Amino acid sequence: MNRGARAATSLWPWLLAAVVLGPALLGRGYVLTYDMVWVPDLALRPDLLGTGTALPRAVPSDAVVALLDELVPGMLLQRLVLYGALVAAALGTRRLVGRSLPAQWVAMTAAIWNPFVAERLVIGHWPVLLGYAALPWLALAAGRARRTGVVPAALPLLLVAGSLSASAGLVSALVVLVFGLRRGGGRATARLLACVVAANLPWLVAGLTHASAAVADPDGARLFGTQPEGSLPAPLAALTLGGIWNAEVVPGSRSTWLAWTSLVVLVVLAVLGRRAFLATTPDAPRWLVVGGLGLAVALVGWASPATVGWLGEQVPGLGLLRDSTRMLALLVPVEAALLAAGAAVVVGRARDAQWVVAPALVVVPVLLLPDLAWGGFGALRPVSYPASYAVVRDAVEERASTGPGGDLLVLPFTAYRAPEWNGLRSVLDPLGRHLTPDHVASDVLLVGGTEVAGEDPRGPRVLDALALPAAPERAAALASLGVRFVATDDSVRLGEEENDLLRPDVPGDPVVSSGELRVVELARPTPSSTPVATAVALGAAWTVWLGWPLGALLLTLRRRHRARGGTGG
C-alpha cells in the first residue's frame, strides 16, 4: 500500500462520519432528539450520582458530562462525543480485517453506515454508541491480556468509555470476558473481572439501592422488543441491524425494497467471505460467539414477550432486556468484518475490473441506507435554547442557594416535549436538566398508544397531588413530597383534560417568569435525605470508579520502569 493510499484510507472514516452527522457539526446550538438532551452547563448534583428516587438510567453518563463540561463547553463536547464515537468505531473495525485495502474501506463504511447507528443516533442513545465504538478496541485489548497474562493499560480507560450506561456496560463486559478469559488464567482472569466490575460500579450500586423499584411493566417487553421494519420481519430486521421499537426513528428506506436488498447483500458477501473472515479476523470464532449472543438477546423479547415481561416484573434489573435491540451492538463488528472479507473476495475475482468493483462495494452500504446522510436528512439539526431558559436558571440558582433544600418539579408532568423551537422534534424535557436542583421527572412512556408504567415511586404520588381539587392542597401535597420549586412550561400544548391533570395551577411564591416559563417556590418542603448506607455505598463506588483507571495506569508505568531498569542493569 503506497503512502497516498494509506492516507486516504485513514481519512475515510473522518469524512464519512462528517457526512453522517452533517448539520450536527455545523452552526451553534445543541442536537436535542428523544433521549439526547445536552445543556450548556449540566450541574453536578446528587441525583446524577444515583441518589434520587428514579432508576439510575443515566448513571454514570450524566455525571461524566457534568464534569467534562466544566472543561469543554457542552456544545463542543456533544459534537466531539458523536463524531468521535463514529470515527472510533470505524478505526476499530478496520483492525478486525486483513491488509486488503478494499476490505478495510468496506469495514469502515459498514461500521458507520448501518441501521443500528442510524436509529441510535436519532433516538439519542449516545452512551450506547460510545459503547459500540469501544467494542473492537476492547476485544483487541482483552485478547492481548488473554495471550500475555498482562492487562493492557488502555483496557480500564476503554471500559470506562464503553460503560457509561447499564446496557453499554453489559455489552462491554461481555466482550471483555469472552475475549479475555482463558482456562487457568489465575491472576490475569481476576484482574479482568475486577476491571469489569469497577467500570460498572456506579450504575450497579445505584441500581442495587433502587432494587425495590427496579421492576418493569410487563407490557414493556412486547412494546420495546424487536419490531419489523416495513415488510421485513423482526428477525430479519435484527439480522440487518435494525428493529428498534420506536418507529419514528426508523429511516424511511427501511420500509422499501432497499431493506430486502441489504439482506441479500449481507448473506451473499458473508457466504463468500466466511473463510477469509476466519483466516484474517483476530479471534474470529469468539466474534461469532459474541455476534450470535447479541442477535439472540435482541430476539428474546420478540420470541417470548410474556416470559421477558414476567422476568422484568419479578426480577429487579431485568427490565434492561426490554429494549433488546441495544444488544445488536455486538453484531455490528461481526457483520462489518464479514462484509469486508466478502468484498475482498469479490474484488480479487474481478481482476481487470477491480478499480470499478472496489469503489462500488465501498458505497453499497450508503446506497442501501441513503437517508442516514446529512444527519438523517436533517433530523440532527442543532438548535439554541430560548433566552428564557438562562433567565430562569439564574433566578432559580440564586434562590436555591438560600433557604431549605428541596427538589424541582416541571409541569406538565410528562416525559417528552416537542417544542416549536426544536422544530417540533420530540425530546425528553430539557428544562429539568437545564436548571440546577434535583428534579422529579415523569418516567411514564406512551408507545404505540399504550401507556408503559414508570418505576419511580414518586411519580404516582406527584400525579395524586396534582389531582387534588384545591390549588393550596396541591401545593401542600407536593411540598410534603420534597418539592420546593415548581416550574411550568406554558409552551407545551395540551388538551383541556390533559392540562387539568398534568399542568394544574400550583400556587407559591413567584421566583421568576420569562417567556412561557414561570417558577414558584413552595412553602416548607419536607427535606429529603439519602440513607447513610446508600451514601456510603455510592461514595465507595464512585471513588473506585474514578480511581481505578488512574491506578492501573500508574501500575503499568511502574512495571515499564522496572523493566527498563532491569534491562539497563
Coordinates of C-alpha atoms in Angstrom, one line a residue:
M1 CA 0.0 0.0 0.0
N2 CA 1.6 3.3 -1.1
R3 CA 1.6 6.4 1.1
G4 CA -1.3 8.1 -0.7
A5 CA -3.5 5.0 -0.3
R6 CA -2.7 4.8 3.4
A7 CA -3.5 8.5 3.9
A8 CA -6.8 8.2 2.0
T9 CA -7.8 5.1 4.0
S10 CA -7.0 6.8 7.3
L11 CA -9.0 9.9 6.3
W12 CA -12.1 8.0 5.0
P13 CA -13.8 7.4 8.4
W14 CA -13.4 11.1 9.3
L15 CA -15.0 12.2 6.1
L16 CA -17.8 9.6 6.3
A17 CA -18.7 10.5 9.9
A18 CA -18.9 14.1 8.9
V19 CA -21.3 13.2 6.1
V20 CA -23.5 11.2 8.5
L21 CA -23.6 13.9 11.2
G22 CA -23.8 16.8 8.8
P23 CA -25.7 19.7 10.4
A24 CA -25.0 18.3 13.9
L25 CA -21.4 19.5 13.4
L26 CA -22.3 22.9 11.9
G27 CA -23.8 26.0 13.4
R28 CA -24.4 26.9 17.1
G29 CA -26.7 25.0 19.5
Y30 CA -27.4 21.5 20.6
V31 CA -28.8 18.4 19.0
L32 CA -31.9 17.6 21.0
T33 CA -33.6 14.4 19.9
Y34 CA -35.6 12.0 22.1
D35 CA -33.2 10.8 24.8
M36 CA -30.3 13.0 23.8
V37 CA -30.6 16.2 25.9
W38 CA -27.5 18.3 26.2
V39 CA -27.5 21.7 28.0
P40 CA -24.9 24.5 28.2
D41 CA -23.8 23.6 31.8
L42 CA -25.2 20.4 33.4
A43 CA -24.9 20.9 37.1
L44 CA -23.3 18.0 39.1
R45 CA -26.0 17.3 41.6
P46 CA -26.8 14.3 43.8
D47 CA -29.4 12.7 41.5
L48 CA -26.8 12.4 38.8
L49 CA -24.8 10.2 41.1
G50 CA -27.8 7.8 41.7
T51 CA -29.2 9.2 44.9
G52 CA -32.6 10.1 43.6
T53 CA -35.8 8.0 43.7
A54 CA -35.8 7.3 39.9
L55 CA -33.9 4.4 38.5
P56 CA -30.3 5.4 37.6
R57 CA -30.7 5.1 33.8
A58 CA -28.2 7.9 33.1
V59 CA -25.6 6.8 35.6
P60 CA -22.7 7.5 35.1
S61 CA -23.1 9.2 31.8
D62 CA -24.8 12.4 33.1
A63 CA -22.2 12.8 35.9
V64 CA -19.4 12.4 33.4
V65 CA -20.9 15.1 31.2
A66 CA -21.4 17.4 34.2
L67 CA -17.7 17.0 35.0
L68 CA -16.4 17.4 31.4
D69 CA -18.5 20.4 30.5
E70 CA -16.5 22.3 33.2
L71 CA -13.5 21.9 30.9
V72 CA -15.1 21.8 27.5
P73 CA -18.2 23.7 26.5
G74 CA -21.3 21.4 26.3
M75 CA -21.9 22.4 22.7
L76 CA -18.4 21.3 21.6
L77 CA -18.5 18.3 23.9
Q78 CA -21.6 16.9 22.3
R79 CA -20.0 17.2 18.8
L80 CA -16.8 15.6 20.0
V81 CA -18.7 12.6 21.5
L82 CA -20.8 11.9 18.5
Y83 CA -18.1 12.4 15.9
G84 CA -15.5 10.6 18.0
A85 CA -17.8 7.6 18.5
L86 CA -18.4 7.1 14.8
V87 CA -14.7 7.5 13.9
A88 CA -13.5 5.2 16.7
A89 CA -16.0 2.5 15.7
A90 CA -14.7 2.6 12.1
L91 CA -11.0 2.6 13.0
G92 CA -11.5 -0.2 15.5
T93 CA -13.4 -2.3 12.9
R94 CA -10.6 -1.7 10.4
R95 CA -8.3 -3.6 12.9
L96 CA -10.5 -6.6 12.5
V97 CA -9.9 -7.2 8.8
G98 CA -6.7 -8.1 6.9
R99 CA -4.4 -6.0 4.9
S100 CA -6.7 -5.8 1.9
L101 CA -7.4 -2.2 1.1
P102 CA -10.9 -2.8 -0.2
A103 CA -11.7 -4.8 2.9
Q104 CA -10.6 -2.0 5.1
W105 CA -12.7 0.6 3.3
V106 CA -15.8 -1.6 3.3
A107 CA -15.3 -2.5 7.0
M108 CA -15.1 1.2 8.0
T109 CA -18.1 2.1 5.8
A110 CA -20.2 -0.7 7.3
A111 CA -19.2 0.3 10.8
I112 CA -20.5 3.8 10.4
W113 CA -23.3 3.5 7.8
N114 CA -25.8 1.0 9.1
P115 CA -29.3 0.9 10.6
F116 CA -28.1 0.4 14.2
V117 CA -26.1 3.6 14.1
A118 CA -28.9 5.5 12.3
E119 CA -31.6 4.5 14.8
R120 CA -29.5 5.0 17.9
L121 CA -28.3 8.5 16.7
V122 CA -31.9 9.7 16.1
I123 CA -33.2 8.3 19.3
G124 CA -30.3 9.9 21.1
H125 CA -28.6 6.9 22.7
W126 CA -25.1 8.4 22.6
P127 CA -23.7 6.2 25.5
V128 CA -24.8 3.1 23.5
L129 CA -22.9 4.5 20.5
L130 CA -19.8 5.1 22.7
G131 CA -20.1 1.5 24.0
Y132 CA -20.4 0.2 20.4
A133 CA -17.4 2.2 19.3
A134 CA -15.3 0.7 22.1
L135 CA -16.1 -2.9 21.3
P136 CA -13.4 -3.7 18.7
W137 CA -10.8 -2.0 20.8
L138 CA -11.9 -3.8 23.9
A139 CA -11.8 -7.1 22.1
L140 CA -8.2 -6.5 20.9
A141 CA -7.1 -5.4 24.4
A142 CA -8.8 -8.3 26.1
G143 CA -7.3 -10.7 23.6
R144 CA -3.9 -9.4 24.3
A145 CA -4.5 -9.8 28.1
R146 CA -5.5 -13.4 27.4
R147 CA -2.4 -14.2 25.4
T148 CA 0.2 -12.4 27.6
G149 CA -1.4 -12.6 31.0
V150 CA -0.9 -8.8 31.4
V151 CA -3.9 -6.4 31.3
P152 CA -3.0 -3.5 28.9
A153 CA -3.1 0.0 30.4
A154 CA -5.7 1.0 27.8
L155 CA -8.3 -1.6 28.9
P156 CA -9.5 0.3 32.0
L157 CA -9.9 3.5 30.1
L158 CA -11.7 1.8 27.2
L159 CA -14.1 0.1 29.7
V160 CA -14.9 3.5 31.3
A161 CA -15.8 4.9 27.8
G162 CA -17.8 1.8 27.0
S163 CA -19.7 1.6 30.2
L164 CA -21.5 4.9 30.5
S165 CA -24.9 3.3 30.7
A166 CA -26.1 0.0 32.1
S167 CA -26.8 -1.6 28.7
A168 CA -23.5 -0.4 27.2
G169 CA -21.7 -1.7 30.3
L170 CA -23.2 -5.1 29.9
V171 CA -22.2 -5.3 26.3
S172 CA -18.6 -4.1 27.0
A173 CA -18.3 -6.5 29.9
L174 CA -19.4 -9.4 27.7
V175 CA -16.8 -8.6 25.1
V176 CA -14.0 -8.3 27.6
L177 CA -14.9 -11.6 29.3
V178 CA -15.4 -13.6 26.0
F179 CA -12.1 -12.3 24.5
G180 CA -10.1 -12.1 27.8
L181 CA -10.9 -15.2 29.8
R182 CA -8.9 -18.4 29.5
R183 CA -8.6 -21.6 31.4
G184 CA -6.2 -21.4 34.3
G185 CA -5.9 -17.7 33.8
G186 CA -5.4 -17.1 37.5
R187 CA -4.4 -13.6 38.4
A188 CA -5.0 -12.3 34.8
T189 CA -8.6 -13.5 35.0
A190 CA -9.1 -12.0 38.4
R191 CA -7.7 -8.6 37.1
L192 CA -10.1 -8.7 34.1
L193 CA -13.1 -9.4 36.4
A194 CA -12.0 -6.6 38.7
C195 CA -11.8 -4.2 35.7
V196 CA -15.3 -5.2 34.5
V197 CA -16.8 -4.8 37.9
A198 CA -15.1 -1.5 38.7
A199 CA -16.1 0.0 35.3
N200 CA -19.8 -0.7 36.1
L201 CA -19.8 0.0 39.8
P202 CA -21.7 3.4 39.8
W203 CA -24.8 2.0 38.0
L204 CA -24.6 -1.4 39.7
V205 CA -24.5 0.1 43.2
A206 CA -27.1 2.7 42.4
G207 CA -29.3 0.0 40.9
L208 CA -29.0 -2.1 44.0
T209 CA -30.1 0.8 46.1
H210 CA -33.2 1.0 44.0
A211 CA -33.8 -2.7 43.8
S212 CA -37.4 -2.4 45.1
A213 CA -38.3 -0.1 42.2
A214 CA -36.2 -1.8 39.6
V215 CA -39.1 -3.9 38.2
A216 CA -40.6 -3.2 34.8
D217 CA -44.1 -3.0 33.4
P218 CA -44.6 -6.4 31.7
D219 CA -46.2 -4.8 28.7
G220 CA -42.8 -3.2 28.0
A221 CA -41.3 -6.4 26.7
R222 CA -43.8 -6.6 23.9
L223 CA -43.7 -2.9 23.1
F224 CA -39.9 -2.4 23.3
G225 CA -38.9 -5.7 21.8
T226 CA -37.5 -6.1 18.3
Q227 CA -40.0 -4.8 15.7
P228 CA -40.5 -5.5 12.0
E229 CA -39.4 -2.7 9.6
G230 CA -41.6 -2.4 6.6
S231 CA -42.2 -5.8 5.2
L232 CA -39.0 -7.1 6.8
P233 CA -40.0 -9.4 9.7
A234 CA -38.5 -8.7 13.1
P235 CA -35.8 -11.5 13.0
L236 CA -34.6 -10.3 9.6
A237 CA -34.8 -6.6 10.7
A238 CA -32.5 -7.5 13.6
L239 CA -30.2 -9.5 11.3
T240 CA -29.8 -6.4 9.2
L241 CA -29.1 -4.4 12.4
G242 CA -32.5 -2.7 12.7
G243 CA -35.7 -3.4 14.5
I244 CA -35.8 -0.6 17.1
W245 CA -39.1 -0.2 19.0
N246 CA -39.6 3.5 18.1
A247 CA -41.0 3.6 14.5
E248 CA -40.4 7.4 14.4
V249 CA -36.6 7.0 14.3
V250 CA -36.5 4.2 11.7
P251 CA -35.1 5.5 8.4
G252 CA -37.8 5.6 5.7
S253 CA -35.7 3.5 3.3
R254 CA -36.1 0.6 5.8
S255 CA -39.7 0.3 4.6
T256 CA -38.7 -0.1 1.0
W257 CA -37.1 -2.8 -1.2
L258 CA -33.7 -1.4 -0.1
A259 CA -34.1 -3.3 3.2
W260 CA -34.5 -6.6 1.4
T261 CA -31.6 -5.8 -0.9
S262 CA -29.4 -5.1 2.2
L263 CA -30.3 -8.6 3.5
V264 CA -29.4 -10.2 0.2
V265 CA -26.1 -8.3 0.0
L266 CA -25.3 -9.3 3.6
V267 CA -26.0 -13.0 3.0
V268 CA -24.0 -13.2 -0.3
L269 CA -20.9 -11.4 0.9
A270 CA -21.0 -13.2 4.3
V271 CA -21.0 -16.6 2.5
L272 CA -18.3 -15.5 0.1
G273 CA -16.1 -14.1 2.8
R274 CA -16.6 -16.7 5.6
R275 CA -13.2 -18.4 5.1
A276 CA -11.3 -15.1 4.7
F277 CA -13.1 -13.8 7.8
L278 CA -11.9 -16.9 9.8
A279 CA -8.4 -16.5 8.4
T280 CA -7.9 -12.8 8.9
T281 CA -10.0 -11.6 11.8
P282 CA -8.3 -11.8 15.2
D283 CA -10.2 -14.3 17.4
A284 CA -12.8 -14.8 14.7
P285 CA -14.6 -17.7 16.5
R286 CA -15.0 -15.5 19.6
W287 CA -16.5 -12.8 17.4
L288 CA -19.0 -15.2 16.1
V289 CA -20.0 -16.2 19.6
V290 CA -20.4 -12.5 20.6
G291 CA -22.4 -11.6 17.5
G292 CA -24.6 -14.7 18.0
L293 CA -25.3 -13.7 21.6
G294 CA -26.2 -10.2 20.5
L295 CA -28.7 -11.4 17.9
A296 CA -30.1 -14.0 20.3
V297 CA -30.7 -11.5 23.1
A298 CA -32.2 -9.0 20.6
L299 CA -34.8 -11.6 19.6
V300 CA -35.7 -12.9 23.0
G301 CA -38.4 -10.2 23.6
W302 CA -39.9 -10.8 20.2
A303 CA -39.9 -14.6 20.5
S304 CA -41.3 -14.7 24.0
P305 CA -42.5 -11.3 25.2
A306 CA -44.6 -12.9 28.0
T307 CA -41.5 -14.6 29.5
V308 CA -39.4 -11.4 29.3
G309 CA -42.2 -9.3 30.7
W310 CA -42.7 -11.7 33.6
L311 CA -38.9 -11.7 34.4
G312 CA -38.8 -7.9 34.2
E313 CA -41.8 -7.7 36.6
Q314 CA -40.4 -10.2 39.1
V315 CA -36.6 -9.8 39.0
P316 CA -35.2 -6.4 39.7
G317 CA -32.9 -5.2 36.9
L318 CA -34.0 -7.5 34.1
G319 CA -36.0 -4.7 32.7
L320 CA -32.8 -3.9 30.9
L321 CA -33.7 -6.6 28.4
R322 CA -36.9 -4.8 27.2
D323 CA -35.0 -2.6 24.7
S324 CA -33.3 -5.6 23.4
T325 CA -32.0 -4.2 20.1
R326 CA -29.3 -2.3 22.0
M327 CA -27.6 -5.7 22.1
L328 CA -27.2 -5.6 18.4
A329 CA -24.1 -3.5 19.0
L330 CA -22.4 -6.9 19.5
L331 CA -23.4 -8.0 16.0
V332 CA -22.3 -4.9 14.0
P333 CA -18.5 -5.5 14.1
V334 CA -19.0 -9.2 13.1
E335 CA -21.2 -8.2 10.1
A336 CA -18.8 -5.4 9.1
A337 CA -15.9 -7.8 9.1
L338 CA -17.8 -10.4 7.2
L339 CA -18.9 -7.9 4.6
A340 CA -15.3 -6.7 4.3
A341 CA -14.0 -10.3 3.8
G342 CA -16.6 -11.0 1.2
A343 CA -15.8 -7.7 -0.6
A344 CA -12.1 -8.7 -0.7
V345 CA -13.0 -12.0 -2.3
V346 CA -15.2 -10.3 -4.9
V347 CA -12.5 -7.7 -5.7
G348 CA -9.9 -10.4 -6.0
R349 CA -12.0 -12.2 -8.6
A350 CA -12.7 -9.1 -10.6
R351 CA -9.2 -8.8 -11.9
D352 CA -9.1 -6.1 -14.5
A353 CA -12.4 -4.6 -13.2
Q354 CA -11.1 -4.1 -9.7
W355 CA -10.9 -0.4 -10.0
V356 CA -14.7 -0.3 -10.7
V357 CA -15.8 -3.1 -8.4
A358 CA -13.9 -2.0 -5.3
P359 CA -15.4 1.6 -5.1
A360 CA -18.8 0.2 -5.9
L361 CA -18.7 -2.2 -2.9
V362 CA -17.5 0.6 -0.6
V363 CA -20.6 2.7 -1.4
V364 CA -23.1 -0.2 -1.2
P365 CA -23.9 0.5 2.5
V366 CA -24.5 4.2 1.7
L367 CA -26.8 3.4 -1.3
L368 CA -28.8 0.9 0.8
L369 CA -29.4 3.5 3.5
P370 CA -29.4 6.9 1.8
D371 CA -31.4 8.6 4.5
L372 CA -28.7 8.4 7.1
A373 CA -26.8 11.1 5.1
W374 CA -26.6 14.6 6.5
G375 CA -27.9 13.9 10.0
G376 CA -30.7 11.6 8.9
F377 CA -31.9 14.1 6.3
G378 CA -31.8 16.9 8.9
A379 CA -33.1 15.1 11.9
L380 CA -29.9 16.0 13.8
R381 CA -30.1 19.8 13.4
P382 CA -28.8 21.8 16.3
V383 CA -31.0 24.4 18.0
S384 CA -30.4 27.1 20.5
Y385 CA -32.4 27.3 23.8
P386 CA -34.8 30.2 24.2
A387 CA -33.3 33.1 26.2
S388 CA -35.9 32.4 28.9
Y389 CA -34.0 29.2 29.9
A390 CA -30.9 31.1 31.0
V391 CA -33.0 33.7 32.8
V392 CA -34.9 31.0 34.7
R393 CA -31.8 29.1 35.6
D394 CA -30.1 32.2 37.1
A395 CA -33.1 33.1 39.2
V396 CA -33.6 29.5 40.5
E397 CA -29.9 29.0 41.2
E398 CA -29.9 32.2 43.2
R399 CA -33.0 31.3 45.2
A400 CA -31.8 27.7 45.8
S401 CA -28.6 29.0 47.3
T402 CA -30.5 30.1 50.4
G403 CA -33.3 28.6 52.4
P404 CA -34.3 25.0 52.7
G405 CA -33.4 22.2 50.4
G406 CA -35.9 20.7 48.0
D407 CA -36.4 19.4 44.5
L408 CA -37.7 20.8 41.3
L409 CA -40.9 19.7 39.6
V410 CA -41.6 20.6 35.9
L411 CA -45.1 20.9 34.6
P412 CA -46.7 19.5 32.5
F413 CA -45.7 16.2 34.2
T414 CA -44.9 14.3 31.1
A415 CA -41.6 12.8 29.9
Y416 CA -41.3 14.2 26.4
R417 CA -41.8 17.5 24.7
A418 CA -42.0 18.6 21.1
P419 CA -41.1 22.3 21.3
E420 CA -41.6 24.6 18.4
W421 CA -38.1 26.0 18.9
N422 CA -36.8 22.4 18.4
G423 CA -38.6 22.0 15.1
L424 CA -41.4 20.0 16.8
R425 CA -39.0 17.1 17.3
S426 CA -39.6 15.0 20.4
V427 CA -37.1 15.3 23.2
L428 CA -37.0 14.4 26.9
D429 CA -38.0 17.5 28.9
P430 CA -34.8 19.7 28.8
L431 CA -35.9 22.2 31.4
G432 CA -35.2 19.9 34.4
R433 CA -31.7 19.3 33.2
H434 CA -31.1 23.0 32.4
L435 CA -31.9 24.0 36.0
T436 CA -29.7 23.2 38.9
P437 CA -31.8 21.5 41.6
D438 CA -32.5 17.7 41.6
H439 CA -35.8 17.3 39.7
V440 CA -38.7 14.9 39.8
A441 CA -39.5 13.7 36.2
S442 CA -42.2 11.5 34.8
D443 CA -41.0 8.2 33.5
V444 CA -44.3 7.0 32.1
L445 CA -43.9 6.3 28.4
L446 CA -46.5 6.2 25.6
V447 CA -45.6 3.6 23.0
G448 CA -48.0 3.0 20.1
G449 CA -50.9 4.3 22.1
T450 CA -50.1 2.1 25.1
E451 CA -49.0 3.6 28.3
V452 CA -46.0 1.9 29.9
A453 CA -45.8 2.5 33.6
G454 CA -42.7 4.1 35.1
E455 CA -40.6 2.8 38.0
D456 CA -40.1 6.0 40.1
P457 CA -42.3 5.6 43.2
R458 CA -42.6 9.4 43.5
G459 CA -44.2 9.6 40.0
P460 CA -47.7 8.3 41.1
R461 CA -47.6 10.4 44.3
V462 CA -46.9 13.5 42.2
L463 CA -49.9 12.7 40.0
D464 CA -52.1 12.1 43.0
A465 CA -51.0 15.5 44.4
L466 CA -51.7 17.2 41.1
A467 CA -55.2 15.6 41.0
L468 CA -56.3 17.2 44.3
P469 CA -59.2 19.6 43.8
A470 CA -57.9 22.7 45.6
A471 CA -54.8 24.5 44.5
P472 CA -53.5 25.1 48.1
E473 CA -53.9 21.3 48.7
R474 CA -51.9 20.6 45.6
A475 CA -49.1 22.9 46.8
A476 CA -49.0 21.4 50.3
A477 CA -49.0 17.8 49.0
L478 CA -46.1 18.5 46.6
A479 CA -44.2 20.2 49.4
S480 CA -44.7 17.1 51.5
L481 CA -43.0 15.1 48.7
G482 CA -39.9 17.2 48.9
V483 CA -40.7 19.6 46.1
R484 CA -39.5 23.2 46.6
F485 CA -39.8 24.7 43.1
V486 CA -42.5 24.2 40.5
A487 CA -41.6 25.2 37.0
T488 CA -44.4 25.5 34.5
D489 CA -43.8 25.4 30.7
D490 CA -46.8 27.0 29.0
S491 CA -45.3 26.4 25.6
V492 CA -46.4 22.7 25.7
R493 CA -49.7 22.4 24.0
L494 CA -52.2 20.1 25.8
G495 CA -55.9 19.4 25.6
E496 CA -58.1 20.8 28.3
E497 CA -58.4 17.5 30.1
E498 CA -54.7 16.8 29.9
N499 CA -53.9 20.3 31.1
D500 CA -56.1 19.9 34.2
L501 CA -54.3 16.6 35.0
L502 CA -50.7 17.3 34.1
R503 CA -50.4 21.1 34.4
P504 CA -52.9 22.4 37.1
D505 CA -52.3 25.6 38.9
V506 CA -49.9 25.3 41.8
P507 CA -49.7 28.4 44.0
G508 CA -46.5 29.6 45.6
D509 CA -44.0 32.4 46.0
P510 CA -43.1 33.7 42.5
V511 CA -39.4 33.2 41.7
V512 CA -39.3 34.2 38.0
S513 CA -41.4 34.5 34.9
S514 CA -39.7 34.7 31.5
G515 CA -41.3 34.0 28.1
E516 CA -43.5 30.9 28.5
L517 CA -41.7 29.7 31.6
R518 CA -42.6 30.5 35.2
V519 CA -41.3 29.2 38.6
V520 CA -42.8 29.4 42.0
E521 CA -41.4 28.3 45.4
L522 CA -43.5 26.2 47.7
A523 CA -43.6 26.8 51.5
R524 CA -41.9 24.4 53.9
P525 CA -40.9 21.5 51.6
T526 CA -40.2 18.3 53.5
P527 CA -36.5 17.7 53.5
S528 CA -35.3 14.5 51.9
S529 CA -32.2 12.7 52.8
T530 CA -30.2 9.8 51.4
P531 CA -29.8 6.9 53.8
V532 CA -26.3 6.7 55.3
A533 CA -25.8 3.2 54.0
T534 CA -26.7 4.3 50.4
A535 CA -24.5 7.4 50.6
V536 CA -21.5 5.3 51.8
A537 CA -22.1 2.6 49.2
L538 CA -22.4 5.2 46.4
G539 CA -19.4 7.1 47.6
A540 CA -17.3 4.0 47.6
A541 CA -18.5 3.0 44.1
W542 CA -17.7 6.4 42.7
T543 CA -14.3 6.5 44.4
V544 CA -13.3 3.2 43.0
W545 CA -14.7 4.1 39.5
L546 CA -12.7 7.4 39.5
G547 CA -9.5 5.9 41.0
W548 CA -9.0 2.5 39.3
P549 CA -8.1 3.7 35.8
L550 CA -5.5 6.0 37.2
G551 CA -4.2 3.2 39.5
A552 CA -4.0 0.8 36.5
L553 CA -2.1 3.4 34.5
L554 CA 0.4 4.1 37.3
L555 CA 0.9 0.4 37.8
T556 CA 1.7 -0.1 34.1
L557 CA 4.1 2.8 34.2
R558 CA 5.8 1.4 37.2
R559 CA 6.1 -2.0 35.6
R560 CA 7.6 -0.5 32.5
H561 CA 10.1 1.5 34.6
R562 CA 11.2 -1.7 36.4
A563 CA 11.6 -3.5 33.1
R564 CA 13.8 -0.7 31.7
G565 CA 15.9 -0.7 34.9
G566 CA 16.3 -4.5 34.7
T567 CA 17.5 -4.3 31.1
G568 CA 19.9 -1.5 31.8
G569 CA 21.4 -3.3 34.9

